[in-house]
XYZ file of N, CA and C in Angstrom:
558
model
N 14.949 -5.950 -8.815
C 15.086 -7.327 -9.385
C 15.739 -7.839 -9.645
N 16.591 -8.629 -9.328
C 17.668 -9.436 -9.972
C 17.249 -11.211 -10.480
N 17.231 -11.010 -11.894
C 16.997 -11.445 -12.709
C 17.994 -12.380 -13.929
N 17.974 -13.642 -13.830
C 19.270 -14.642 -14.436
C 18.907 -14.924 -15.544
N 18.967 -15.369 -16.679
C 18.374 -16.419 -17.763
C 19.287 -17.002 -18.217
N 19.874 -18.549 -17.617
C 20.825 -19.727 -16.767
C 20.760 -20.110 -18.581
N 22.385 -19.395 -19.531
C 22.545 -20.356 -20.588
C 23.319 -21.370 -20.303
N 23.664 -21.264 -19.017
C 24.561 -23.300 -19.471
C 23.843 -24.178 -18.872
N 22.525 -24.445 -18.859
C 21.669 -25.201 -19.382
C 21.305 -25.082 -20.754
N 21.193 -24.790 -21.334
C 21.184 -25.055 -22.862
C 21.835 -25.102 -23.841
N 23.101 -24.372 -23.180
C 24.595 -23.677 -23.744
C 24.331 -23.400 -25.263
N 24.740 -23.567 -26.545
C 25.004 -22.881 -27.479
C 23.170 -23.438 -28.613
N 22.731 -23.804 -28.160
C 20.922 -23.533 -28.654
C 20.679 -22.550 -28.395
N 19.454 -22.550 -28.775
C 18.685 -20.926 -29.329
C 17.130 -21.625 -29.211
N 17.150 -22.857 -28.235
C 15.568 -23.096 -28.056
C 14.700 -22.529 -27.519
N 16.025 -21.886 -26.764
C 15.117 -21.093 -25.536
C 14.433 -19.359 -25.713
N 14.947 -18.899 -27.029
C 15.290 -17.426 -27.500
C 13.706 -16.565 -27.465
N 12.577 -17.495 -27.256
C 11.670 -17.077 -27.719
C 10.718 -17.648 -26.786
N 9.372 -16.327 -26.570
C 8.147 -17.261 -26.296
C 7.826 -18.526 -27.054
N 8.018 -18.237 -28.691
C 7.687 -19.486 -29.257
C 8.032 -20.316 -29.390
N 9.055 -20.721 -28.736
C 9.195 -22.278 -28.594
C 9.509 -22.779 -27.134
N 8.774 -22.180 -26.503
C 8.412 -22.405 -24.821
C 7.144 -23.375 -24.985
N 6.736 -24.337 -24.475
C 5.680 -24.494 -24.465
C 4.675 -25.117 -23.682
N 5.254 -24.875 -22.373
C 4.954 -24.832 -21.261
C 6.446 -24.334 -19.947
N 5.866 -23.850 -19.053
C 6.741 -23.606 -17.816
C 6.518 -24.073 -16.466
N 7.173 -24.260 -16.120
C 7.201 -24.639 -14.732
C 7.698 -24.730 -13.703
N 7.555 -23.545 -13.104
C 7.881 -22.549 -11.438
C 8.234 -23.385 -9.874
N 9.357 -22.943 -9.943
C 9.906 -24.051 -9.034
C 10.508 -22.841 -7.762
N 11.296 -23.268 -6.386
C 11.121 -21.994 -5.538
C 10.815 -22.862 -3.790
N 11.123 -21.957 -2.886
C 10.968 -23.084 -1.870
C 9.575 -21.943 -1.480
N 9.232 -22.703 -0.355
C 7.725 -21.834 0.296
C 7.757 -20.364 0.058
N 7.047 -20.018 0.756
C 6.772 -18.297 0.855
C 7.558 -17.594 -0.445
N 7.581 -18.379 -1.229
C 8.395 -17.535 -2.774
C 6.705 -17.181 -3.507
N 5.789 -17.430 -3.663
C 4.629 -16.738 -4.004
C 4.947 -17.014 -5.345
N 5.165 -18.963 -5.498
C 5.078 -19.524 -6.451
C 3.362 -19.681 -7.043
N 2.664 -19.850 -6.399
C 1.329 -20.203 -6.675
C 0.885 -18.693 -7.137
N 0.850 -17.709 -6.749
C 0.521 -16.339 -7.101
C 1.277 -16.048 -8.552
N 2.611 -16.023 -8.362
C 2.954 -15.829 -9.790
C 2.409 -16.827 -10.748
N 2.317 -17.829 -10.381
C 1.693 -19.037 -11.652
C 0.910 -18.985 -11.789
N -0.229 -18.030 -11.228
C -1.727 -18.013 -11.725
C -1.419 -16.812 -12.566
N -0.513 -15.915 -11.713
C -1.020 -14.232 -12.924
C -0.249 -14.558 -14.072
N 0.424 -15.357 -14.251
C 1.952 -15.533 -15.922
C 1.151 -16.605 -16.823
N 0.166 -17.332 -16.096
C -0.428 -18.665 -17.198
C -1.557 -17.505 -17.414
N -2.321 -16.935 -16.831
C -3.808 -15.584 -17.078
C -2.973 -14.819 -18.097
N -1.450 -14.217 -18.269
C -0.969 -13.458 -18.682
C -0.814 -13.659 -20.168
N -0.666 -15.415 -20.289
C -0.143 -16.091 -21.694
C -1.621 -16.703 -22.058
N -2.319 -16.595 -21.178
C -3.996 -17.433 -21.665
C -3.514 -19.040 -21.857
N -2.607 -19.571 -20.752
C -2.348 -21.761 -20.765
C -3.019 -21.118 -19.586
N -2.884 -22.927 -19.785
C -3.402 -23.297 -18.505
C -2.862 -23.564 -17.119
N -2.705 -23.046 -16.266
C -2.851 -23.084 -14.973
C -3.151 -24.355 -14.155
N -1.573 -24.957 -13.777
C -1.190 -26.343 -12.956
C -1.523 -26.108 -11.416
N -2.484 -26.714 -10.427
C -1.487 -25.942 -8.921
C -0.502 -27.464 -8.727
N 0.569 -27.447 -8.444
C 1.328 -29.097 -8.286
C 1.683 -29.183 -6.671
N 1.262 -27.964 -5.797
C 2.019 -27.923 -4.686
C 1.490 -28.243 -3.221
N 1.432 -29.163 -3.051
C 0.240 -28.751 -1.869
C 0.609 -27.861 -0.702
N 2.165 -27.931 -0.544
C 2.587 -27.121 0.416
C 2.668 -27.753 1.672
N 2.930 -29.281 2.125
C 2.721 -29.547 3.035
C 3.667 -29.455 4.881
N 5.316 -29.197 3.535
C 6.067 -28.925 4.475
C 6.246 -27.526 5.024
N 5.450 -26.460 4.234
C 4.938 -25.455 5.288
C 4.543 -25.044 5.780
N 3.053 -26.061 6.068
C 2.011 -26.371 6.595
C 2.034 -27.264 8.184
N 2.846 -28.066 7.698
C 3.544 -28.790 9.002
C 4.566 -28.237 9.424
N 5.378 -27.274 9.113
C 6.180 -27.643 9.530
C 7.430 -28.428 9.744
N 7.918 -29.589 8.744
C 8.572 -30.381 8.827
C 8.682 -30.992 7.467
N 9.943 -31.251 7.160
C 10.014 -31.918 6.120
C 9.479 -33.567 5.842
N 9.255 -33.688 4.393
C 8.781 -34.711 3.770
C 9.248 -36.362 4.489
N 10.567 -35.987 5.007
C 11.276 -37.490 5.559
C 10.409 -37.421 7.026
N 10.927 -36.240 7.448
C 10.306 -36.374 8.465
C 9.151 -37.158 8.988
N 7.750 -36.525 7.921
C 6.601 -36.581 8.483
C 6.225 -37.756 7.550
N 6.905 -38.683 6.363
C 6.278 -39.557 5.920
C 7.699 -40.915 5.961
N 8.705 -40.785 6.557
C 9.575 -41.541 6.613
C 10.468 -42.073 5.084
N 11.128 -42.532 5.645
C 12.027 -42.381 3.778
C 11.128 -42.977 2.659
N 10.740 -44.011 3.183
C 9.916 -44.909 1.642
C 8.592 -44.092 1.673
N 8.091 -43.522 2.483
C 7.322 -42.651 2.035
C 7.643 -41.155 1.693
N 8.434 -40.852 1.834
C 9.016 -39.918 1.333
C 9.096 -40.045 -0.040
N 9.848 -41.185 -0.849
C 10.212 -41.534 -1.970
C 9.039 -41.958 -2.646
N 7.905 -42.447 -2.379
C 6.941 -42.608 -2.733
C 6.063 -41.428 -3.106
N 6.596 -40.185 -1.896
C 5.931 -39.120 -2.530
C 6.355 -38.227 -3.483
N 8.007 -38.659 -4.181
C 8.542 -37.919 -4.846
C 8.502 -38.805 -6.268
N 8.068 -40.015 -6.760
C 7.485 -40.681 -7.344
C 6.680 -39.542 -8.424
N 5.414 -39.375 -6.986
C 4.175 -38.655 -7.031
C 4.779 -37.755 -8.783
N 5.592 -36.886 -7.727
C 6.093 -35.778 -8.542
C 6.924 -36.319 -10.019
N 7.068 -37.060 -10.079
C 7.820 -37.217 -11.069
C 6.669 -37.576 -12.233
N 5.361 -38.071 -11.672
C 4.895 -38.641 -12.485
C 3.742 -37.640 -12.716
N 3.753 -36.277 -11.585
C 3.134 -34.921 -13.056
C 3.975 -34.439 -13.758
N 5.087 -34.470 -13.501
C 5.752 -33.419 -13.902
C 5.958 -34.447 -15.948
N 6.205 -35.819 -15.388
C 5.921 -36.896 -17.014
C 5.047 -36.230 -17.342
N 3.455 -36.294 -17.284
C 1.861 -36.048 -17.752
C 1.987 -34.422 -17.952
N 3.127 -33.876 -17.308
C 2.531 -32.156 -18.032
C 3.693 -31.882 -19.202
N 5.101 -32.736 -18.801
C 6.379 -32.657 -20.340
C 5.306 -32.428 -21.635
N 4.886 -33.838 -21.775
C 3.656 -33.724 -23.152
C 2.892 -32.710 -23.144
N 2.005 -32.083 -22.224
C 1.286 -31.238 -22.729
C 1.797 -29.446 -23.130
N 0.894 -28.784 -23.777
C 1.410 -27.551 -24.288
C 0.421 -26.448 -23.511
N 1.150 -24.805 -23.486
C 0.997 -24.040 -23.330
C 0.229 -24.502 -22.040
N 0.789 -24.595 -21.268
C 0.560 -24.665 -18.796
C 1.848 -24.456 -18.376
N 1.398 -23.607 -17.414
C 1.898 -23.117 -16.005
C 1.767 -24.138 -15.016
N 3.367 -24.551 -14.755
C 3.227 -25.979 -13.829
C 3.433 -25.386 -12.242
N 3.292 -25.242 -11.250
C 3.539 -24.752 -10.063
C 3.626 -25.939 -9.194
N 5.044 -26.239 -9.077
C 5.658 -27.349 -8.713
C 6.201 -27.500 -6.995
N 5.673 -28.281 -6.173
C 6.225 -28.655 -4.891
C 7.750 -27.980 -4.447
N 8.215 -27.603 -3.575
C 9.143 -26.779 -3.429
C 10.344 -28.148 -2.977
N 9.974 -29.334 -2.826
C 10.518 -30.470 -2.316
C 10.657 -31.323 -3.846
N 10.462 -30.462 -4.985
C 10.236 -31.430 -6.283
C 11.614 -31.324 -6.321
N 12.636 -30.568 -6.183
C 14.049 -31.475 -6.874
C 15.197 -31.956 -5.534
N 14.521 -32.369 -4.754
C 15.508 -33.409 -4.122
C 15.999 -34.261 -4.810
N 15.415 -35.076 -5.581
C 15.610 -36.354 -6.147
C 15.862 -36.139 -7.342
N 17.238 -37.072 -8.303
C 17.860 -37.162 -9.242
C 16.736 -37.248 -10.316
N 15.939 -38.041 -10.235
C 15.015 -38.443 -11.352
C 14.400 -36.991 -11.923
N 13.650 -36.431 -10.616
C 12.886 -35.023 -11.063
C 14.204 -33.899 -11.633
N 15.122 -33.882 -10.979
C 15.732 -32.769 -11.920
C 16.051 -33.212 -12.944
N 16.120 -34.515 -13.360
C 16.392 -34.431 -14.899
C 15.116 -34.739 -16.027
N 14.055 -34.985 -14.979
C 13.135 -34.416 -16.275
C 12.544 -33.270 -16.064
N 13.070 -32.274 -15.569
C 13.192 -30.829 -16.005
C 14.225 -30.061 -16.532
N 15.197 -30.714 -16.198
C 16.439 -30.347 -17.089
C 16.105 -29.845 -18.886
N 15.277 -30.255 -18.875
C 14.941 -29.864 -20.596
C 13.697 -29.133 -20.964
N 13.477 -28.829 -19.738
C 12.310 -27.948 -19.509
C 12.281 -26.172 -19.525
N 11.339 -25.695 -19.311
C 11.691 -24.111 -19.184
C 11.379 -24.257 -17.750
N 11.558 -24.120 -16.950
C 11.650 -23.956 -15.065
C 12.348 -22.768 -15.048
N 11.456 -21.810 -14.178
C 11.390 -20.753 -13.344
C 11.627 -20.626 -12.172
N 12.755 -20.289 -11.468
C 12.861 -20.559 -10.303
C 13.282 -19.009 -9.524
N 11.802 -19.148 -8.352
C 11.875 -17.909 -7.450
C 12.704 -18.137 -6.442
N 13.508 -17.469 -6.393
C 14.908 -17.218 -5.352
C 14.679 -16.059 -4.576
N 13.280 -16.501 -3.482
C 13.410 -15.714 -2.406
C 14.072 -16.040 -0.709
N 15.014 -15.051 0.016
C 15.636 -15.403 0.801
C 14.791 -15.479 1.944
N 15.495 -16.094 3.185
C 14.190 -16.804 4.254
C 13.325 -15.438 4.506
N 14.348 -13.983 4.790
C 13.814 -12.954 5.709
C 12.603 -12.594 5.189
N 12.607 -12.695 3.481
C 11.437 -12.589 3.272
C 10.604 -14.203 2.838
N 10.859 -15.020 2.443
C 9.539 -16.000 2.862
C 9.054 -16.111 4.216
N 10.099 -15.746 5.591
C 9.208 -15.318 6.938
C 7.955 -14.114 6.725
N 8.868 -13.394 5.636
C 7.737 -11.885 5.579
C 6.289 -12.717 5.306
N 6.649 -13.699 4.110
C 5.297 -13.645 3.493
C 5.371 -14.455 3.941
N 4.883 -15.789 4.585
C 4.479 -16.406 5.514
C 3.484 -16.442 6.535
N 3.959 -15.272 6.681
C 3.340 -14.816 7.793
C 1.779 -14.217 7.805
N 1.974 -14.015 5.661
C 0.965 -13.186 5.591
C -0.875 -14.317 5.415
N 0.174 -16.031 5.526
C -0.530 -16.841 5.548
C -1.653 -17.720 6.277
N -1.784 -18.803 5.909
C -2.118 -19.828 7.140
C -1.230 -20.035 8.248
N -1.250 -19.960 9.092
C -0.030 -20.722 10.571
C 0.198 -21.558 10.055
N 1.096 -22.546 10.253
C 1.782 -24.242 9.883
C 0.824 -24.717 10.859
N 0.254 -26.157 11.009
C -0.543 -27.071 11.750
C 0.806 -26.805 13.093
N 1.461 -27.257 12.950
C 2.875 -27.664 13.841
C 3.778 -26.610 14.425
N 3.281 -26.670 15.326
C 4.575 -25.328 16.628
C 5.880 -25.505 15.754
N 6.640 -24.314 15.241
C 8.074 -24.156 14.749
C 8.894 -23.653 15.627
N 9.936 -24.158 16.405
C 10.848 -23.615 17.516
C 11.355 -22.515 16.514
N 11.637 -22.055 15.716
C 12.628 -21.482 15.215
C 12.590 -21.916 13.419
N 11.427 -20.330 12.794
C 11.703 -21.115 11.478
C 12.571 -20.233 10.499
N 13.666 -19.232 10.970
C 15.104 -18.930 10.569
C 15.650 -20.133 10.022
N 15.842 -20.966 11.339
C 16.514 -21.951 10.950
C 15.885 -23.020 10.568
N 14.663 -23.598 10.741
C 14.001 -24.281 9.349
C 14.560 -24.255 7.667
N 14.016 -22.702 7.939
C 13.996 -22.532 6.278
C 16.059 -22.397 5.735
N 16.339 -21.966 6.660
C 17.754 -21.825 6.174
C 18.845 -22.821 5.769
N 18.109 -23.953 7.040
C 18.416 -25.295 6.676
C 17.897 -26.040 5.430
N 16.663 -25.639 4.787
C 16.257 -25.818 3.574
C 16.937 -25.444 2.740
N 17.258 -24.135 2.624
C 18.415 -23.449 1.635
C 19.700 -23.544 1.443
N 20.222 -24.379 2.262
C 21.286 -24.860 1.980
C 21.489 -26.901 1.689
N 20.347 -27.069 1.835
C 20.084 -28.207 1.102
C 19.657 -28.275 -0.825
N 18.957 -27.395 -0.578
C 18.134 -27.540 -2.086
C 18.775 -25.780 -3.049
N 18.734 -24.766 -2.594
C 19.740 -23.927 -3.476
C 20.405 -24.772 -4.514
N 20.958 -25.267 -4.202
C 22.028 -26.098 -5.548
C 20.955 -26.693 -6.445
N 20.205 -27.367 -6.496
C 19.408 -28.139 -6.625
C 18.125 -27.483 -7.492
N 17.713 -26.209 -6.625
C 17.412 -25.101 -7.882
C 17.571 -24.397 -9.084
N 18.945 -24.407 -9.130
C 19.590 -23.851 -9.726
C 19.995 -24.653 -10.853
N 20.472 -25.943 -10.796
C 20.727 -27.184 -11.534
C 19.378 -26.586 -12.674
N 18.423 -27.134 -12.136
C 17.281 -27.097 -13.036
C 16.648 -25.766 -13.425
N 16.949 -24.383 -13.101
C 16.394 -23.183 -13.659
C 16.813 -23.434 -15.088
N 16.138 -22.313 -15.648
C 16.725 -21.560 -17.027
C 16.536 -20.036 -16.830
N 15.225 -19.824 -15.757
C 15.620 -19.065 -15.798
C 15.353 -18.229 -14.164
N 16.069 -17.420 -13.115
C 16.112 -17.558 -11.762
C 16.023 -15.874 -11.630
N 14.747 -15.453 -10.741
C 14.375 -14.394 -10.671
C 14.425 -13.787 -8.585
N 14.263 -12.947 -8.272
C 14.186 -12.892 -6.441
C 12.749 -12.278 -7.086
N 12.039 -12.592 -6.660
C 10.455 -11.739 -6.328
C 10.150 -10.752 -6.280
N 9.953 -9.996 -6.407
C 9.319 -8.303 -5.431
C 7.680 -8.769 -4.702
N 7.466 -7.532 -4.838
C 6.175 -7.821 -3.945
C 4.881 -7.547 -4.836
N 5.886 -7.578 -6.145
C 4.671 -7.210 -7.461
C 4.372 -8.144 -8.029
N 3.513 -8.658 -8.409
C 3.341 -9.762 -9.144
C 3.211 -9.529 -10.736
N 3.033 -8.086 -11.343
C 2.148 -7.289 -11.854
C 4.189 -7.371 -12.955
N 4.781 -7.055 -12.041
C 6.160 -6.807 -12.271
C 7.126 -7.712 -12.822
N 6.615 -9.043 -10.994
C 7.399 -9.794 -11.656
C 6.991 -10.568 -13.032
N 5.680 -11.145 -13.223
C 5.302 -11.506 -14.367
C 5.931 -10.934 -15.704
N 5.808 -9.565 -15.765
C 6.387 -8.623 -16.735
C 7.657 -8.935 -16.826
N 8.625 -9.295 -15.610
C 10.300 -9.484 -15.586
C 10.287 -10.569 -16.470
N 9.532 -11.540 -15.686
C 9.350 -13.046 -16.514
C 9.915 -13.215 -18.341
N 8.549 -12.319 -18.272
C 8.285 -12.825 -19.767
C 9.006 -11.868 -20.873
N 10.048 -10.399 -20.290
C 10.940 -10.381 -20.654
C 12.013 -10.908 -20.993
N 12.457 -11.605 -20.122
C 14.149 -12.594 -19.916
C 13.382 -13.314 -21.000
N 12.183 -13.933 -21.295
C 12.301 -15.432 -21.884
C 11.336 -14.320 -23.459
N 12.129 -13.100 -23.401
C 12.009 -12.545 -24.737
C 10.553 -12.704 -25.717
N 9.302 -12.427 -24.636
C 8.239 -12.667 -25.133
C 7.429 -11.567 -25.304
């Protein structure tokens, strides 16, 4: 498993050297990265509250938010995400799993920039394999690889921008949770 603690985010600050200083964790990543599964397990291991803020609409409809809602609808959806983030950055002992498009807006990236954010970096091949285990999309997708590769091209840089910790998840939730806790010195 590849794990990277992103020191560039906090510079020389020791703010996130220990879990004692971390009050909440946001989980981000593309669809099929198992954010919800890992987030639940992480919250349980920590004895923290778990919040599912990931409706997974892009995955189930096979369309981007802009394609589903138009430009104004997409903006309204991202404003709701900003409100969710703003609510939970005031809480402690909570693991919040965010929707995959949360990082599209600068406002949401700014809100997440001072938080502990774990980016689950799953390849297109892993995403396709994992998504095959779940509910199929409501609308047909001609080529999942093309759809997902496009999202990677558009979003990976933004996920990396907000990440405190980047991991390439395995198929072992227990191992991934252990790796996150170890990387965060817990």
